[in-house]
Amino acid sequence: MTIAQTIIQQLGRACLGLLGAHTLVDLNDGILFHIQGSEKVDAIQIILHPSDTYIMTFWKIEKETRKLTADIPFTTMTWRKVQTIDQVYWDDLHHLIEEETGLYTRF
């Protein structure tokens, strides 16, 4: 099992569903996924630290769509770091996600 799969298992399918998680990316040492419904956070990155704890980074993505000549649209995306939290134990993942996003992760 990969680290990303372990994190998904620890979060649970209900959590990912409640967050509207999509575009899950296996980072080899963790996972990055986008969420829906939060005004503060658009993406969450969870990385396994050698101490067997996680580093969580919450991102806000600002998008601007423009048109080039010949009416070809393109989007500029700026990633702004909202918060980074070190030394996170797996059983604190839900609480910290809820605190940072304002969304529920459990029924």
Tab-separated table of C-alpha atoms in Angstrom:
chain	number	residue	atom	x	y	z
A	1	MET	CA	0.000	0.000	0.000
A	2	THR	CA	1.334	3.454	-0.913
A	3	ILE	CA	1.496	6.387	1.499
A	4	ALA	CA	-1.296	8.110	-0.451
A	5	GLN	CA	-3.504	5.017	-0.132
A	6	THR	CA	-2.809	4.853	3.615
A	7	ILE	CA	-3.827	8.514	4.030
A	8	ILE	CA	-7.016	7.917	2.031
A	9	GLN	CA	-7.800	4.943	4.266
A	10	GLN	CA	-7.158	7.013	7.410
A	11	LEU	CA	-9.407	9.837	6.165
A	12	GLY	CA	-12.110	7.489	4.891
A	13	ARG	CA	-14.397	7.689	1.888
A	14	ALA	CA	-17.044	9.635	3.819
A	15	CYS	CA	-14.521	12.389	4.583
A	16	LEU	CA	-13.456	12.679	0.959
A	17	GLY	CA	-17.077	12.710	-0.160
A	18	LEU	CA	-18.101	15.388	2.343
A	19	LEU	CA	-15.170	17.551	1.214
A	20	GLY	CA	-16.052	17.073	-2.456
A	21	ALA	CA	-12.488	15.840	-2.928
A	22	HIS	CA	-11.288	15.505	-6.508
A	23	THR	CA	-8.076	15.422	-8.514
A	24	LEU	CA	-6.256	13.239	-5.999
A	25	VAL	CA	-2.499	13.200	-6.722
A	26	ASP	CA	-0.090	10.596	-5.324
A	27	LEU	CA	3.049	12.526	-4.301
A	28	ASN	CA	5.027	9.380	-3.343
A	29	ASP	CA	5.504	10.724	0.190
A	30	GLY	CA	1.901	11.908	0.553
A	31	ILE	CA	-1.171	13.136	-1.260
A	32	LEU	CA	-2.596	16.361	-2.685
A	33	PHE	CA	-6.296	16.785	-3.417
A	34	HIS	CA	-8.693	19.584	-4.280
A	35	ILE	CA	-11.870	20.199	-2.295
A	36	GLN	CA	-15.155	21.994	-2.904
A	37	GLY	CA	-17.350	24.141	-0.699
A	38	SER	CA	-14.793	25.979	1.421
A	39	GLU	CA	-14.254	29.694	1.015
A	40	LYS	CA	-10.843	29.503	2.723
A	41	VAL	CA	-9.203	26.408	1.189
A	42	ASP	CA	-9.184	24.846	-2.297
A	43	ALA	CA	-6.555	22.123	-1.891
A	44	ILE	CA	-5.013	20.050	0.887
A	45	GLN	CA	-1.551	18.494	0.849
A	46	ILE	CA	-0.622	15.824	3.400
A	47	ILE	CA	3.007	14.653	3.492
A	48	LEU	CA	4.476	11.889	5.678
A	49	HIS	CA	7.417	13.138	7.749
A	50	PRO	CA	10.234	10.740	8.775
A	51	SER	CA	9.006	11.060	12.398
A	52	ASP	CA	5.855	9.153	11.293
A	53	THR	CA	3.721	12.294	11.608
A	54	TYR	CA	2.214	14.380	8.837
A	55	ILE	CA	2.823	17.861	7.509
A	56	MET	CA	-0.447	19.387	6.322
A	57	THR	CA	-0.545	22.349	3.967
A	58	PHE	CA	-3.774	24.108	3.040
A	59	TRP	CA	-3.885	26.052	-0.241
A	60	LYS	CA	-6.140	28.701	-1.775
A	61	ILE	CA	-6.061	28.768	-5.568
A	62	GLU	CA	-6.848	32.040	-7.287
A	63	LYS	CA	-7.830	31.681	-10.931
A	64	GLU	CA	-8.000	34.256	-13.679
A	65	THR	CA	-9.187	33.372	-17.173
A	66	ARG	CA	-8.148	35.547	-20.098
A	67	LYS	CA	-8.409	35.275	-23.849
A	68	LEU	CA	-5.454	35.365	-26.156
A	69	THR	CA	-5.642	36.413	-29.759
A	70	ALA	CA	-7.814	34.079	-31.823
A	71	ASP	CA	-10.138	33.847	-28.771
A	72	ILE	CA	-8.185	31.021	-27.137
A	73	PRO	CA	-8.847	31.123	-23.395
A	74	PHE	CA	-6.178	30.350	-20.842
A	75	THR	CA	-6.254	30.311	-17.070
A	76	THR	CA	-3.604	31.685	-14.747
A	77	MET	CA	-3.562	29.963	-11.360
A	78	THR	CA	-1.837	31.359	-8.285
A	79	TRP	CA	-1.410	29.032	-5.295
A	80	ARG	CA	-1.392	30.847	-1.950
A	81	LYS	CA	-0.398	28.937	1.176
A	82	VAL	CA	-3.073	29.423	3.827
A	83	GLN	CA	-1.531	27.353	6.622
A	84	THR	CA	1.101	24.679	7.252
A	85	ILE	CA	0.839	22.453	10.311
A	86	ASP	CA	3.700	20.145	11.354
A	87	GLN	CA	3.744	17.054	13.551
A	88	VAL	CA	0.172	15.985	12.851
A	89	TYR	CA	-0.818	12.522	14.063
A	90	TRP	CA	-3.223	10.536	11.900
A	91	ASP	CA	-6.047	10.807	14.427
A	92	ASP	CA	-5.869	14.634	14.267
A	93	LEU	CA	-6.413	14.811	10.480
A	94	HIS	CA	-10.217	15.230	10.653
A	95	HIS	CA	-10.157	17.881	13.364
A	96	LEU	CA	-7.541	19.998	11.580
A	97	ILE	CA	-9.266	19.732	8.192
A	98	GLU	CA	-12.559	20.818	9.769
A	99	GLU	CA	-10.851	23.692	11.574
A	100	GLU	CA	-9.038	24.999	8.487
A	101	THR	CA	-11.776	24.487	5.886
A	102	GLY	CA	-14.942	25.064	7.889
A	103	LEU	CA	-16.342	21.828	6.426
A	104	TYR	CA	-17.434	18.656	8.196
A	105	THR	CA	-15.451	15.469	7.592
A	106	ARG	CA	-17.776	13.020	9.400
A	107	PHE	CA	-21.487	12.379	9.683
